[in-house]
Short mmCIF file of C-alpha atoms and ligand atoms in Angstrom, two decimals:
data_model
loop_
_atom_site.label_atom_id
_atom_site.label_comp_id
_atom_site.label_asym_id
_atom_site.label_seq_id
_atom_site.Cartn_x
_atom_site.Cartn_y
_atom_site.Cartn_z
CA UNK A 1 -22.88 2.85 -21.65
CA UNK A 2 -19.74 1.40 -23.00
CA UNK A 3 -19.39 1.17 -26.85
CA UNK A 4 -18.44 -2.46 -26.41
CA UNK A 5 -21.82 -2.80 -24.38
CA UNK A 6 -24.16 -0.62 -26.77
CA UNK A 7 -22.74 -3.16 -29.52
CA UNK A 8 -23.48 -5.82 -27.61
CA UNK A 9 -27.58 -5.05 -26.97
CA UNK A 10 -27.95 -3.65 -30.89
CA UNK A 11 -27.26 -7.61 -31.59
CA UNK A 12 -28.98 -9.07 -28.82
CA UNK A 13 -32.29 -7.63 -29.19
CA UNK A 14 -32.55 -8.98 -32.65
CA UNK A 15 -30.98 -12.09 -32.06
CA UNK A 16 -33.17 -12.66 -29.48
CA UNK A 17 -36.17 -12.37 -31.29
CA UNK A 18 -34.74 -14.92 -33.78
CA UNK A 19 -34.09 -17.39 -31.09
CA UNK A 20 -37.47 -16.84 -29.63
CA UNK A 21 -38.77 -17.51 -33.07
CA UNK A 22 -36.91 -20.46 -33.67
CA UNK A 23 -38.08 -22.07 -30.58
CA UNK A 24 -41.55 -21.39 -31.04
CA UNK A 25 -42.41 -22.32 -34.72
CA UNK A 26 -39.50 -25.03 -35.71
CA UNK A 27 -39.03 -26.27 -32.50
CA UNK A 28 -40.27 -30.28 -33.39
CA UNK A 29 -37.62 -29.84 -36.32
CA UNK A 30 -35.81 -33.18 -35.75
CA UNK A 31 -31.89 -32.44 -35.83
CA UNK A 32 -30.23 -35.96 -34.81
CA UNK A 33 -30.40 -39.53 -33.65
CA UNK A 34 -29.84 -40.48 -30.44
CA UNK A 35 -28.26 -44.13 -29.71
CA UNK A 36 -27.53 -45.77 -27.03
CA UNK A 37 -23.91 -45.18 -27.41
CA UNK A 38 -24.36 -41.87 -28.03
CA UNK A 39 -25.57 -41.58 -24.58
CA UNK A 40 -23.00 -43.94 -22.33
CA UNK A 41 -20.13 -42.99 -24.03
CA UNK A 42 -20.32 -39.26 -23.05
CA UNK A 43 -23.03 -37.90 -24.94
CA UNK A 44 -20.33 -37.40 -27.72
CA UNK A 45 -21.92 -35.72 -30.83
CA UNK A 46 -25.90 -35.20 -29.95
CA UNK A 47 -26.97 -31.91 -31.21
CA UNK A 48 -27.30 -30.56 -27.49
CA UNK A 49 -25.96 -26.91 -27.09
CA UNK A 50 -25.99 -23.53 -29.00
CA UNK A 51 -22.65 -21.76 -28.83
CA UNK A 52 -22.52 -18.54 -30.84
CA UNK A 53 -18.74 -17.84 -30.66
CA UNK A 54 -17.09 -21.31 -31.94
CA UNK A 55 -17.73 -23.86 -33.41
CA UNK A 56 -14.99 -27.03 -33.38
CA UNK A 57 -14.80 -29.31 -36.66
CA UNK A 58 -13.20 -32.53 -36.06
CA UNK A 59 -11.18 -32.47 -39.08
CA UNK A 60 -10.23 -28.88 -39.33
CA UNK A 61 -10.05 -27.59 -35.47
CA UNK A 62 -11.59 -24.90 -33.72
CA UNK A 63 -13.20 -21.94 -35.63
CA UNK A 64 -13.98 -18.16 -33.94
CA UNK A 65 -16.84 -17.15 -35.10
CA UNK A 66 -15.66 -18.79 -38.51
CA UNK A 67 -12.36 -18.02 -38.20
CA UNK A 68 -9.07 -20.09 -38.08
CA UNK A 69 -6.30 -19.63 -34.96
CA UNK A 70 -3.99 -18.82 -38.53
CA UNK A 71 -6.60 -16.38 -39.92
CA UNK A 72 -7.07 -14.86 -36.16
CA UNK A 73 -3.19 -14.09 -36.15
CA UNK A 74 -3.79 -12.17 -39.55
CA UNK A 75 -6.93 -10.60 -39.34
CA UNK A 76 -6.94 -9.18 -35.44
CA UNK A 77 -5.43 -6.52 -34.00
CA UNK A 78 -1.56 -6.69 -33.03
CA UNK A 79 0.57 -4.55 -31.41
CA UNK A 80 3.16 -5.30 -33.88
CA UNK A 81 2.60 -7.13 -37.63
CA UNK A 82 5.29 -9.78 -36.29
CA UNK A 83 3.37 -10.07 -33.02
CA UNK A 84 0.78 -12.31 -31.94
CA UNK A 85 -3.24 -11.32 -31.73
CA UNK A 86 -4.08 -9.22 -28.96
CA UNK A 87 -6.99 -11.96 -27.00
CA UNK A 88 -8.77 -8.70 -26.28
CA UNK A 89 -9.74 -8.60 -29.99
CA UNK A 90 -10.79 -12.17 -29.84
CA UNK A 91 -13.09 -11.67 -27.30
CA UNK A 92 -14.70 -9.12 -29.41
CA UNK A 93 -14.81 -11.21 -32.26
CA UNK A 94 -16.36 -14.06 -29.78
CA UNK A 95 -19.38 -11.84 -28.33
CA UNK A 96 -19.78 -9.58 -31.38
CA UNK A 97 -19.41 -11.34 -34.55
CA UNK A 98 -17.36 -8.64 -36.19
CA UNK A 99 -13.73 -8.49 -36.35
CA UNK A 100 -12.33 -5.51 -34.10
CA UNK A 101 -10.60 -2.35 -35.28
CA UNK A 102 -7.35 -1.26 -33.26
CA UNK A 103 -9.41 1.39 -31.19
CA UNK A 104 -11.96 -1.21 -30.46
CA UNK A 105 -9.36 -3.13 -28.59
CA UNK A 106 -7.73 -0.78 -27.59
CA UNK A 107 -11.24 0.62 -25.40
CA UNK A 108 -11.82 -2.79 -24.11
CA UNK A 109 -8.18 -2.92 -22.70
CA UNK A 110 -8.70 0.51 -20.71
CA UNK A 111 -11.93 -0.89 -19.53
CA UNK A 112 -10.53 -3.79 -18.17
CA UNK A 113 -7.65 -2.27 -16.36
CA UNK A 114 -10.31 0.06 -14.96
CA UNK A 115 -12.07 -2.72 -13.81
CA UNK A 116 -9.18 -4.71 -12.46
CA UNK A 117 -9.88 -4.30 -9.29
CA UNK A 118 -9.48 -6.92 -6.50
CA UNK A 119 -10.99 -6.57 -2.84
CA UNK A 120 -8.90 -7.46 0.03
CA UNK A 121 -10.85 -10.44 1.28
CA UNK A 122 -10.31 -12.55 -1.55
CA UNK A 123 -6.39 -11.84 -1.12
CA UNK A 124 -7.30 -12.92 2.41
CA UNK A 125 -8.93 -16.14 0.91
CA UNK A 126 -5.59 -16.92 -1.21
CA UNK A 127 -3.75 -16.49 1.33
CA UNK A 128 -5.75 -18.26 4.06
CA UNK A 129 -5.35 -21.46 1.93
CA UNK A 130 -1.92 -23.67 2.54
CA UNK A 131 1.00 -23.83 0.20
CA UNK A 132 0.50 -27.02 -0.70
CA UNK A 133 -3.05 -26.35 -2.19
CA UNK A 134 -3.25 -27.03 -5.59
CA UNK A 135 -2.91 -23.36 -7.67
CA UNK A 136 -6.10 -24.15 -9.22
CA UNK A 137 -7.86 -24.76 -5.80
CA UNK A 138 -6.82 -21.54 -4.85
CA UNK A 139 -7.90 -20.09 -8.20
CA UNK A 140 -11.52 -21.23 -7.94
CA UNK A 141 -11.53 -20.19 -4.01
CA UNK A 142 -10.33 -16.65 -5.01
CA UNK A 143 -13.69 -16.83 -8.04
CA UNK A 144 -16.30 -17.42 -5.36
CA UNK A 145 -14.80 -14.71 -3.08
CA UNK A 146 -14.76 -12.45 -5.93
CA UNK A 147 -18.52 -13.15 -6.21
CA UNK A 148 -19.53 -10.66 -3.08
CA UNK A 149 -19.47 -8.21 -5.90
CA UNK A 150 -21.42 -9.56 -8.31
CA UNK A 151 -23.57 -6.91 -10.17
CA UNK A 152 -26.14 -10.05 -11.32
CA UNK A 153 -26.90 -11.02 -7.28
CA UNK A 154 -27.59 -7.06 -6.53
CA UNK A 155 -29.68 -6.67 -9.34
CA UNK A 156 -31.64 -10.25 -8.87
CA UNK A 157 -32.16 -9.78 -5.29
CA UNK A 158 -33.50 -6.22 -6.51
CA UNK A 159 -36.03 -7.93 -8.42
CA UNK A 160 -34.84 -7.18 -11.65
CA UNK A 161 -36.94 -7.87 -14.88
CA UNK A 162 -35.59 -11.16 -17.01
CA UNK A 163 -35.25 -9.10 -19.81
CA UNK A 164 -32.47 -6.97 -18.01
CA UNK A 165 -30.57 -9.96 -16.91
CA UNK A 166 -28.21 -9.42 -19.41
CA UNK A 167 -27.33 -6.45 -18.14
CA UNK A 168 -25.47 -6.62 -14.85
CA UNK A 169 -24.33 -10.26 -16.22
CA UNK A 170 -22.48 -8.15 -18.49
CA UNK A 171 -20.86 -6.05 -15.74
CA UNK A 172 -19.61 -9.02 -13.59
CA UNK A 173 -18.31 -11.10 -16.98
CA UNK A 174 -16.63 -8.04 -17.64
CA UNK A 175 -15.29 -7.22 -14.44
CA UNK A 176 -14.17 -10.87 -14.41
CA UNK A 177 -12.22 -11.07 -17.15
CA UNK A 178 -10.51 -8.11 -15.72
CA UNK A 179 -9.65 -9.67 -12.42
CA UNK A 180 -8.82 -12.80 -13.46
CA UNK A 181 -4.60 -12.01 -14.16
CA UNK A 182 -4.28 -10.06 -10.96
CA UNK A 183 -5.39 -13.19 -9.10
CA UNK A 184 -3.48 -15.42 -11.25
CA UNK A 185 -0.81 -14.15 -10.80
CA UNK A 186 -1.17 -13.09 -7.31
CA UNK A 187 -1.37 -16.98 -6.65
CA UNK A 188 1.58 -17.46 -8.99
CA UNK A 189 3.63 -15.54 -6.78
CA UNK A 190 2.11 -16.85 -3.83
CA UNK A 191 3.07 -20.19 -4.47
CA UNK A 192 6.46 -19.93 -6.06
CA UNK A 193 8.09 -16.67 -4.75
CA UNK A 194 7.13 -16.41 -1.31
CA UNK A 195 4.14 -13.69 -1.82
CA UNK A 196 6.23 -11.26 -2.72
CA UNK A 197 4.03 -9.11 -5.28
CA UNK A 198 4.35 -7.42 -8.77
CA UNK A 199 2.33 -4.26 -9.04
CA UNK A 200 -0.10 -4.28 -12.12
CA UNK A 201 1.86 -2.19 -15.29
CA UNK A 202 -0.97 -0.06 -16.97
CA UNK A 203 1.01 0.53 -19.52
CA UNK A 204 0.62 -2.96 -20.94
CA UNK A 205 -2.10 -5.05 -22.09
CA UNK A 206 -3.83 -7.55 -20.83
CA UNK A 207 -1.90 -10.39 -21.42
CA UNK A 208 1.67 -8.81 -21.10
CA UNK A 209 0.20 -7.25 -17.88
CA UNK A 210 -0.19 -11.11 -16.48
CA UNK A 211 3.42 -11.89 -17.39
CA UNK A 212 4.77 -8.90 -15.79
CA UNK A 213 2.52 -9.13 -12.55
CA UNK A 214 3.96 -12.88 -12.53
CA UNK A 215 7.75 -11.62 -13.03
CA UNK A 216 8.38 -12.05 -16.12
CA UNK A 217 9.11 -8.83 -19.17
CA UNK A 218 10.59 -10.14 -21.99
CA UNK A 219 9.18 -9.29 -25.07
CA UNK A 220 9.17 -12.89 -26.46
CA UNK A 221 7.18 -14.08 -23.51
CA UNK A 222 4.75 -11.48 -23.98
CA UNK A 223 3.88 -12.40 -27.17
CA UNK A 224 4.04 -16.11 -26.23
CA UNK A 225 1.12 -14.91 -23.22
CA UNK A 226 -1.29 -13.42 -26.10
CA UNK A 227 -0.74 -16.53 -28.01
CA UNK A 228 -1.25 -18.70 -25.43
CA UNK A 229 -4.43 -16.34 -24.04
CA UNK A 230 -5.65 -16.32 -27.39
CA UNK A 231 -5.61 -19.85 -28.97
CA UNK A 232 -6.98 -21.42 -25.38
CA UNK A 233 -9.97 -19.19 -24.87
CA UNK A 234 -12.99 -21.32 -26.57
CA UNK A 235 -13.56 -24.87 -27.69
CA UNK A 236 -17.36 -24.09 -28.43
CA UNK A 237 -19.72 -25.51 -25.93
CA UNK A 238 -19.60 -29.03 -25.08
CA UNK A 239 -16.21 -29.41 -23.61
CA UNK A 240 -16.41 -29.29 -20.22
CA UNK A 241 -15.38 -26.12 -18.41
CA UNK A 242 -17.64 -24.58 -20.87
CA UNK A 243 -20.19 -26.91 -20.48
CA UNK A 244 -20.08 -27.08 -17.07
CA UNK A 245 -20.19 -23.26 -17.21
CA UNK A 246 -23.57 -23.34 -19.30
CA UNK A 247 -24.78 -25.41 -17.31
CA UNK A 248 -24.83 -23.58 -14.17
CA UNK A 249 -25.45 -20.38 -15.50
CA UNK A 250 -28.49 -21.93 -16.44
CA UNK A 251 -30.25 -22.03 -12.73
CA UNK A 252 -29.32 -18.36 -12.71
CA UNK A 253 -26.38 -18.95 -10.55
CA UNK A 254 -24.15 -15.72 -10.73
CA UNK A 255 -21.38 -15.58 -13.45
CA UNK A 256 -18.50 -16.20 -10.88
CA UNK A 257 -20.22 -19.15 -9.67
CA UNK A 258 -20.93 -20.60 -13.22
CA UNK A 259 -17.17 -20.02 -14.48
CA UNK A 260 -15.78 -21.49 -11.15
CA UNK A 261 -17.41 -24.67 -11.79
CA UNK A 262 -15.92 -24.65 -15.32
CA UNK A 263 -12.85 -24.18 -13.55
CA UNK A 264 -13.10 -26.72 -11.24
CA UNK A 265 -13.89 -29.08 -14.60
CA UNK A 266 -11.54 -27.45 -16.55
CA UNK A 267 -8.85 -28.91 -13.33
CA UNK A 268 -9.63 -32.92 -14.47
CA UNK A 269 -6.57 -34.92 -15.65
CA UNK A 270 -8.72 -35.46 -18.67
CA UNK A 271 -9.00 -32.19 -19.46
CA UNK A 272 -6.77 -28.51 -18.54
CA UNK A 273 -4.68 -30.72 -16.41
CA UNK A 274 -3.22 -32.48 -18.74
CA UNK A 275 -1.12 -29.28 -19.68
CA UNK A 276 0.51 -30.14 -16.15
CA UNK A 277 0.35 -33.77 -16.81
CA UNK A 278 2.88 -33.84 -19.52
CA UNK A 279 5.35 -31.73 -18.23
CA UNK A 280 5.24 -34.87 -14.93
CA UNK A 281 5.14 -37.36 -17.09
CA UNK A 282 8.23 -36.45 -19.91
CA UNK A 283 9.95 -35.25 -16.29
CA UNK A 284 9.16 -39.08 -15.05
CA UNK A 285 10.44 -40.07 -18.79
CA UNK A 286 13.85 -38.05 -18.36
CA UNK A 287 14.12 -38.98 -14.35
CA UNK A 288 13.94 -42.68 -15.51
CA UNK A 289 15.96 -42.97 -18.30
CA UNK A 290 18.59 -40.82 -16.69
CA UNK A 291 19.18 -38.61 -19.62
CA UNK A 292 17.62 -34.83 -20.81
CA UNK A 293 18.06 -35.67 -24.46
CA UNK A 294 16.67 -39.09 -24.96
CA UNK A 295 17.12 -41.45 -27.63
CA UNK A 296 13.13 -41.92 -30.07
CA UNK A 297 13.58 -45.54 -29.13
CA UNK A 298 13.80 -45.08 -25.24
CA UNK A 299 10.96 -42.62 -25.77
CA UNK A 300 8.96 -45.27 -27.53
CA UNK A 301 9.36 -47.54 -24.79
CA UNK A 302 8.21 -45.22 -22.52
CA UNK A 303 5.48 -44.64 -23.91
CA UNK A 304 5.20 -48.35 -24.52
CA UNK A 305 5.60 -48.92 -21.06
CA UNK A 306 2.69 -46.17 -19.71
CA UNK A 307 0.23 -47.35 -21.94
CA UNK A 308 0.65 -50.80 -20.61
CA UNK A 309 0.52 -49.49 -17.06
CA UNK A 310 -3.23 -48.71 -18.03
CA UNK A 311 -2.43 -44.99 -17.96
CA UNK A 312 -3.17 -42.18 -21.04
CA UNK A 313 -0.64 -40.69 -23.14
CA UNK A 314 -1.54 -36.71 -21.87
CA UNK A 315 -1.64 -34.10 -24.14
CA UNK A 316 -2.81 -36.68 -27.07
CA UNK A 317 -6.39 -37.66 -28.09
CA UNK A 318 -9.44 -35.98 -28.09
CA UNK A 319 -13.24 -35.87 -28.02
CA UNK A 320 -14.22 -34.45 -31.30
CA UNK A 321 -10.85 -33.86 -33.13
CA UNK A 322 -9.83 -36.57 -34.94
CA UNK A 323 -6.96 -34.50 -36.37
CA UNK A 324 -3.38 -32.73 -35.28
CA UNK A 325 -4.99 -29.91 -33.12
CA UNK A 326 -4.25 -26.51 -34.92
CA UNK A 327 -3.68 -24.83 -31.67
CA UNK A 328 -0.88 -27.59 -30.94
CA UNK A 329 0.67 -26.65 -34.72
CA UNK A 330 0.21 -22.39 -34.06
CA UNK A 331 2.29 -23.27 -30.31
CA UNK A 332 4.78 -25.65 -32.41
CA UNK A 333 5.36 -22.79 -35.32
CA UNK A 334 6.16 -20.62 -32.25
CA UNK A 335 8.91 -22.83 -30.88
CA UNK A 336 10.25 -22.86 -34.29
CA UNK A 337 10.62 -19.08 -34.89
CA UNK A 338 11.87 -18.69 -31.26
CA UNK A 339 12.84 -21.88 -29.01
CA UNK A 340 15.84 -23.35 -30.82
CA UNK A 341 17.89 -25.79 -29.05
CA UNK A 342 15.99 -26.41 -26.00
CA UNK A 343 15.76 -30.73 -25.49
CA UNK A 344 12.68 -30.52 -23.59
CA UNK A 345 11.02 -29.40 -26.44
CA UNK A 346 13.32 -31.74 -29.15
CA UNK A 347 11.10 -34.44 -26.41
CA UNK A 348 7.59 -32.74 -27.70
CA UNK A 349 8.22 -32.49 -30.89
CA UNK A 350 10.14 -36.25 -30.60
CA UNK A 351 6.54 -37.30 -29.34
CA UNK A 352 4.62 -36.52 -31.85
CA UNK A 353 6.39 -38.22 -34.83
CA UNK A 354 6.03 -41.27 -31.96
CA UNK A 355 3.10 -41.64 -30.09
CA UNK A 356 0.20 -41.21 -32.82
CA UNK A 357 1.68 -45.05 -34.32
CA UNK A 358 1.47 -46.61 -30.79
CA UNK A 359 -2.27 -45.26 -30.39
CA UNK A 360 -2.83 -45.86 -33.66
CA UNK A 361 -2.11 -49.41 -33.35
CA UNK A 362 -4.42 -49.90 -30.10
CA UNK A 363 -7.44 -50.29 -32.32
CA UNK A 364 -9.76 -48.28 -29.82
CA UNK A 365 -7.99 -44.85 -29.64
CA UNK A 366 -10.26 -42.81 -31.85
CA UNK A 367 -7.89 -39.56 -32.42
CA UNK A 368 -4.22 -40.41 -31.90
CA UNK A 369 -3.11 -36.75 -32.40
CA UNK A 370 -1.93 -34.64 -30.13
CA UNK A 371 -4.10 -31.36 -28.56
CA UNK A 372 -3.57 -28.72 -27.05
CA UNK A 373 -1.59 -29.25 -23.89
CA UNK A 374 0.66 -31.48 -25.59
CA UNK A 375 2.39 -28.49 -26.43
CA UNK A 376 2.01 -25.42 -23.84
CA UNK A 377 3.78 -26.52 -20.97
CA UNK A 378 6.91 -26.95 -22.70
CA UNK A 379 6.85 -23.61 -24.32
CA UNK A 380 6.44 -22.31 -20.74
CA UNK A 381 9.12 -23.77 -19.38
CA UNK A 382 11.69 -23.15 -22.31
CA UNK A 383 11.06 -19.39 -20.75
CA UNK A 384 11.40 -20.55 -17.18
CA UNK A 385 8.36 -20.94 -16.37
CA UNK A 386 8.60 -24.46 -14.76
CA UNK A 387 6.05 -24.81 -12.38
CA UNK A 388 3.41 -26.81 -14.19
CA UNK A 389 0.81 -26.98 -11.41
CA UNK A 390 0.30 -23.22 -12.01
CA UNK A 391 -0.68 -24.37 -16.07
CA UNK A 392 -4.53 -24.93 -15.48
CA UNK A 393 -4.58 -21.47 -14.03
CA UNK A 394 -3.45 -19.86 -17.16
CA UNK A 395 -5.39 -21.99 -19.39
CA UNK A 396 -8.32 -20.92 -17.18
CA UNK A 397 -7.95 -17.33 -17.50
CA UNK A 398 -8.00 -17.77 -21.21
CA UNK A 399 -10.95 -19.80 -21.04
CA UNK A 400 -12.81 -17.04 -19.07
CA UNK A 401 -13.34 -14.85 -22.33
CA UNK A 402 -15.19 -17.48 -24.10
CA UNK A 403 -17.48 -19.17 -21.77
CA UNK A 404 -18.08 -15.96 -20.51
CA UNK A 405 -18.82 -14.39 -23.91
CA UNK A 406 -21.39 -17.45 -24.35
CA UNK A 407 -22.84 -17.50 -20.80
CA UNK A 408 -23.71 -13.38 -21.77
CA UNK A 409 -25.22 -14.72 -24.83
CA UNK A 410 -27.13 -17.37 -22.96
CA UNK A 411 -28.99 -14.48 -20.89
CA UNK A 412 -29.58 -12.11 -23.59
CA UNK A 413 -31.10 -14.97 -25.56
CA UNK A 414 -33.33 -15.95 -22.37
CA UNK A 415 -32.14 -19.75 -22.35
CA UNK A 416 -34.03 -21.83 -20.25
CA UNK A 417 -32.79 -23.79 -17.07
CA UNK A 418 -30.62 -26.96 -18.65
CA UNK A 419 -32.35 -30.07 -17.50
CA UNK A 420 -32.16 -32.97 -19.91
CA UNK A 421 -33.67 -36.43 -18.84
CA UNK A 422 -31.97 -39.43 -17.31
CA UNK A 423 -32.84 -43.40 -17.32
CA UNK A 424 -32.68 -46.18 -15.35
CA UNK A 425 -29.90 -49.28 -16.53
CA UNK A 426 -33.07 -51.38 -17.22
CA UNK A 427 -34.54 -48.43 -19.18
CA UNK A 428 -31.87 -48.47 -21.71
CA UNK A 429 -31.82 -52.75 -21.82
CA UNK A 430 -35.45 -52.54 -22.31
CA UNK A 431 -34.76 -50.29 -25.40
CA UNK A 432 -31.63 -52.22 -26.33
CA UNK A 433 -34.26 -54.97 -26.91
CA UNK A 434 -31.97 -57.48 -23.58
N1 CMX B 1 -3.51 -42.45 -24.31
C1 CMX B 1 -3.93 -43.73 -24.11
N2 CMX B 1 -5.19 -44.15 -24.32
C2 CMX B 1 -6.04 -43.25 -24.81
C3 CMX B 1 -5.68 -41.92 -25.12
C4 CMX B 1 -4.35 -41.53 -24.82
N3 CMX B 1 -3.93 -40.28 -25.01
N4 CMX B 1 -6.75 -41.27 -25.61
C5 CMX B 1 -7.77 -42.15 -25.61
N5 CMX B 1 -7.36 -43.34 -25.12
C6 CMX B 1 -8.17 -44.53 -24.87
C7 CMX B 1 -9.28 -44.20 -23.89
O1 CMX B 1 -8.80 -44.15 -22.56
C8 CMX B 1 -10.27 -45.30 -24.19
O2 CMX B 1 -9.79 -46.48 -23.60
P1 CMX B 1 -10.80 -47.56 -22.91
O3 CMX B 1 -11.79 -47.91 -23.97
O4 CMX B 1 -9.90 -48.67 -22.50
O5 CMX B 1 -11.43 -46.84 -21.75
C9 CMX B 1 -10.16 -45.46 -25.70
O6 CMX B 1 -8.84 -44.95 -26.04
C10 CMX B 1 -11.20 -44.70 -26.48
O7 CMX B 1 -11.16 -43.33 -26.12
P2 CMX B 1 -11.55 -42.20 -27.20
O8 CMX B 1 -12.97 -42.42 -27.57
O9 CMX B 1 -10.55 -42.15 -28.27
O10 CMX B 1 -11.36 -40.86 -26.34
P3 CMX B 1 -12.45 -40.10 -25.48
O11 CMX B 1 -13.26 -39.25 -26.37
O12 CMX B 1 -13.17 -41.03 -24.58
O13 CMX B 1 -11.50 -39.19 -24.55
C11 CMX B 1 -9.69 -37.76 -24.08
C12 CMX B 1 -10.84 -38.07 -25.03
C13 CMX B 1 -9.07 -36.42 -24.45
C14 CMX B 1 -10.23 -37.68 -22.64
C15 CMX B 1 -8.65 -38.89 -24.21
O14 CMX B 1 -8.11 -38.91 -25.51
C16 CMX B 1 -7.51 -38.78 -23.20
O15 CMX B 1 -7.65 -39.30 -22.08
N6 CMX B 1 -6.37 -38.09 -23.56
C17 CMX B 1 -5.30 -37.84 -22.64
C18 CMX B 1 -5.64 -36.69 -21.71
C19 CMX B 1 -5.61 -35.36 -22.45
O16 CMX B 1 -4.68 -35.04 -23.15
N7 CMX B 1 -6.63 -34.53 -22.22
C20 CMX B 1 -6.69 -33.16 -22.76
C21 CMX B 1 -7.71 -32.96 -23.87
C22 CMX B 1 -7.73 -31.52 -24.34
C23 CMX B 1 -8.31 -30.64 -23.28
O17 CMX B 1 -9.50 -30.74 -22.99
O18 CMX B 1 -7.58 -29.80 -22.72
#
C-alpha cells in the first residue's frame, strides 16, 4: 500500500467511527431554519452537506482545510520559494488534513505519472466526436470511457463488503486525477492543432506536465498552471460540480461517473463557463467599440448596455461570497508580478474598479464582486492561450482533486444515498399561510 493510502485509512477508521457516532446519538440536534426562500431560491445557505476539505466564508473566501489561497502559497511545497504551490500538495492537504512535506509530494507525483495511463478507446471516443463539439463535451465523453477501468465497478460487481468501498474508490480517484491532463490536453490539441500530439514529459510535474503536453514550456506559464490548478480545485460542497458530484456518488455510481456529472455542471454559463464567457463577451466589448484599449466610459456603457439586454455581467457575483473573491486577487497579484502591458488585461482590471457600482446600484445583486473566472481567462490568453472554449476543461481538471478528495471521504465515512424531500406548489402556499 501506498504511504499516501496507509495515511489515508489511519484517519478514516477513526473518523468514521466519529461520524457514525454523531449520527446516531446527536442526530435530532437542530442546526438551521428552513424558509421558504431558503428553498426556491436555490437552497442557498441550509446546513445540507459535510465537506471535510473546505469550507467557503462569504466574507473571507475559500479556506483548505483552514487554510487561505495566500497561506497555501507559503506553507506548501514549491519547487522554487518564488514559485507557486505545487496542487499535488493541496490535494494532500484536502484528503489528509496535514500539510505535506516535499517528499510527500513528491511520492504522489511519481504515483500519478505511474498511473497516467490512457487506453486507446477513449482516444477513439475523442476523436470519434466532431470538431465542432464543445471541448468540454468531449472532456466528459473521454470520463465515461475512462470508466471501463474502474477499480470500484470490479470490486462491486465482486461483491465487495461496504466497508472496503473505500478502497478501490481510492484507486480509480487516484488513477483519475492522473489521467485527467493527458486527456485534456489530448483534446486541447485535438481541437486547436490538428491532433498533432505532445508526448507526456516525466520529468515534470503534474501541472507543468499539462502545459507541456498542450505545447506550451515556459517557465512563467508553468507556474501560472500550478496556480491556476491550485486555487480552482475546491469550493467546499454545495457548488455545483461538487455537488452534483456528491450527489451521484451517493447511489454508488462509480467515481468517473460521479465527477463527469460535476463536469457536465461545472459546463453551465452560471458556473465554469463563465471563465469562457468573459473572454466572448470583453471580445464582443472590443469588436463593438472598435478599439483593443477602450476608454472606462465606453466600458461602462457596455456594461450598461448588457445588463439592460437582460444578460449577467460573467465572471462577477456569486452564491455565498459577498466579497472580492481571493482567488480573483491571488490571479490579479500574478498579472502584476508578470503580465505588464497587455490591454486585455488593463480591460479586467478596468472592470473591476467599474462593474461592482453598476450592480451595486441594481438593488437585487447580492455580491457585486468579481469571482473567479473574472480573472483566468485573461491570464491565459496574455500567454497565448486564446481559445476560451478549452477554459472549463482546465478548471475541471483542477476541480477533480477536490470533489474527488470529498467523494473518497464520502465512502470511507459510509454516507448514505442523498435523497432529500420535495413539495408540491400548493404544499409550500399551504405553509406560506395563501
Ligand atoms: N450580472 C447581472 N446580474 C446579476 C449578476 C451579474 N453578474 N449576478 C447576479 N445578478 C442578478 C441575478 O441574475 C438575479 O437577477 P433576477 O432577480 O432578475 O433573476 C439577482 O441579481 C440576484 O442574484 P444573486 O442572488 O445576487 O445571485 P445568485 O446567487 O442567484 O447567482 C451567480 C450567483 C454567480 C449565478 C450570479 O451572480 C451570476 O449569474 N453571475 C455571472 C455568472 C458567473 O460569473 N458565474 C460564475 C460563478 C463562479 C463559478 O461558479 O465559477
Amino acid at each position: 500500500m501506498s504511504t499516501l493510502k496507509n495515511k489515508f485509512v489511519e484517519k478514516a477508521v477513526p473518523a468514521a467511527a466519529d461520524f457514525k457516532k454523531l449520527l446516531k446519538e446527536y442526530g435530532s440536534t437542530e442546526i438551521g431554519k428552513v424558509t421558504i426562500e431558503s428553498v426556491l431560491d436555490g437552497m442557498k445557505g441550509i446546513p445540507a452537506l459535510l465537506c471535510l476539505t473546505s469550507k467557503l466564508d462569504s466574507q473571507e473566501g475559500i479556506r483548505f482545510r483552514g487554510y487561505s489561497i495566500p497561506e497555501l502559497q507559503d506553507k506548501l511545497p514549491k519547487l522554487s520559494p518564488t514559485d507557486e504551490p505545487l496542487p499535488e500538495g493541496l490535494f494532500y492537504l484536502m484528503l489528509l488534513g496535514d500539510l505535506p512535506t516535499d517528499a510527500d509530494v513528491k511520492e504522489i507525483g511519481e504515483e500519478w505519472k505511474k498511473r497516467a495511463i490512457v487506453p486507446k478507446h477513449v482516444y477513439d471516443v475523442i476523436d470519434a466526436l466532431p470538431l465542432d463539439s464543445a471541448p468540454m463535451a468531449d472532456f466528459t465523453a473521454a470520463i465515461l470511457a475512462l470508466a471501463t477501468g474502474s477499480e470500484f465497478l470490479k470490486a462491486y460487481s465482486a461483491g465487495v463488503n461496504k466497508k472496503d468501498y473505500w478502497d478501490s474508490t481510492y484507486e480509480d480517484c487516484m488513477n483519475l486525477i492522473a489521467q485527467l491532463p493527458v486527456i485534456a490536453a489530448y483534446i486541447y490539441r485535438k481541437h486547436y492543432f490538428n491532433g498533432s500530439q505532445i508526448a507526456a514529459d516525466p520529468s515534470l510535474d503534474w501541472s507543468a506536465n499539462l502545459a507541456h503536453m498542450m505545447g506550451y514550456d515556459d517557465a512563467e506559464i508553468q507556474k501560472l498552471f500550478r496556480l491556476y490548478l491550485t486555487i480552482h480545485a475546491d469550493h467546499e460542497g454545495g457548488n455545483v460540480s461538487a455537488h452534483a458530484t456528491h450527489l451521484v456518488a451517493s447511489a454508488l455510481s462509480n467515481p468517473y461517473y460521479a465527477y463527469g456529472a460535476g463536469m457536465l455542471g461545472l459546463a453551465g454559463p452560471l458556473h465554469g463557463y463563465a471563465n469562457q464567457e468573459v473572454i466572448a463577451w470583453v471580445n464582443d466589448m472590443i469588436g463593438e467599440i472598435g478599439t483593443s484599449t477602450p476608454s472606462k466610459q465606453q466600458i461602462h456603457d457596455f456594461c450598461e448596455k448588457t445588463i439592460a439586454a437582460g444578460r449577467v455581467i460573467p465572471g462577477y457575483g456569486h452564491a455565498v461570497l459577498r466579497k472580492t473573491d481571493p482567488r480573483f486577487e491571488a490571479q490579479r497579484e500574478f498579472a502584476g508580478k508578470y503580465c505588464q502591458n497587455d490591454s486585455f488585461i488593463q480591460i479586467i482590471n478596468d472592470l473591476y474598479e467599474i462593474v461592482p457600482p453598476i450592480l451595486g446600484g441594481l438593488g437585487k445583486v447580492k455580491n457585486p464582486w468579481p469571482n473567479v473566472d473574472a480573472y483566468s481567462g485573461s491570464l491565459l490568453m496574455h500567454y497565448g492561450i486564446t481559445q476560451a472554449p478549452f477554459y472549463t476543461v482546465l478548471f475541471g481538471v483542477s476541480r477533480a482533486l477536490g470533489v474527488l478528495a470529498s467523494i473518497l471521504w464520502d465512502r470511507a465515512l459510509g454516507m448514505q444515498i442523498e435523497r432529500p424531500s420535495s413539495f408540491t406548489m400548493e404544499w409550500f402556499k399551504e405553509k406560506a399561510g395563501i
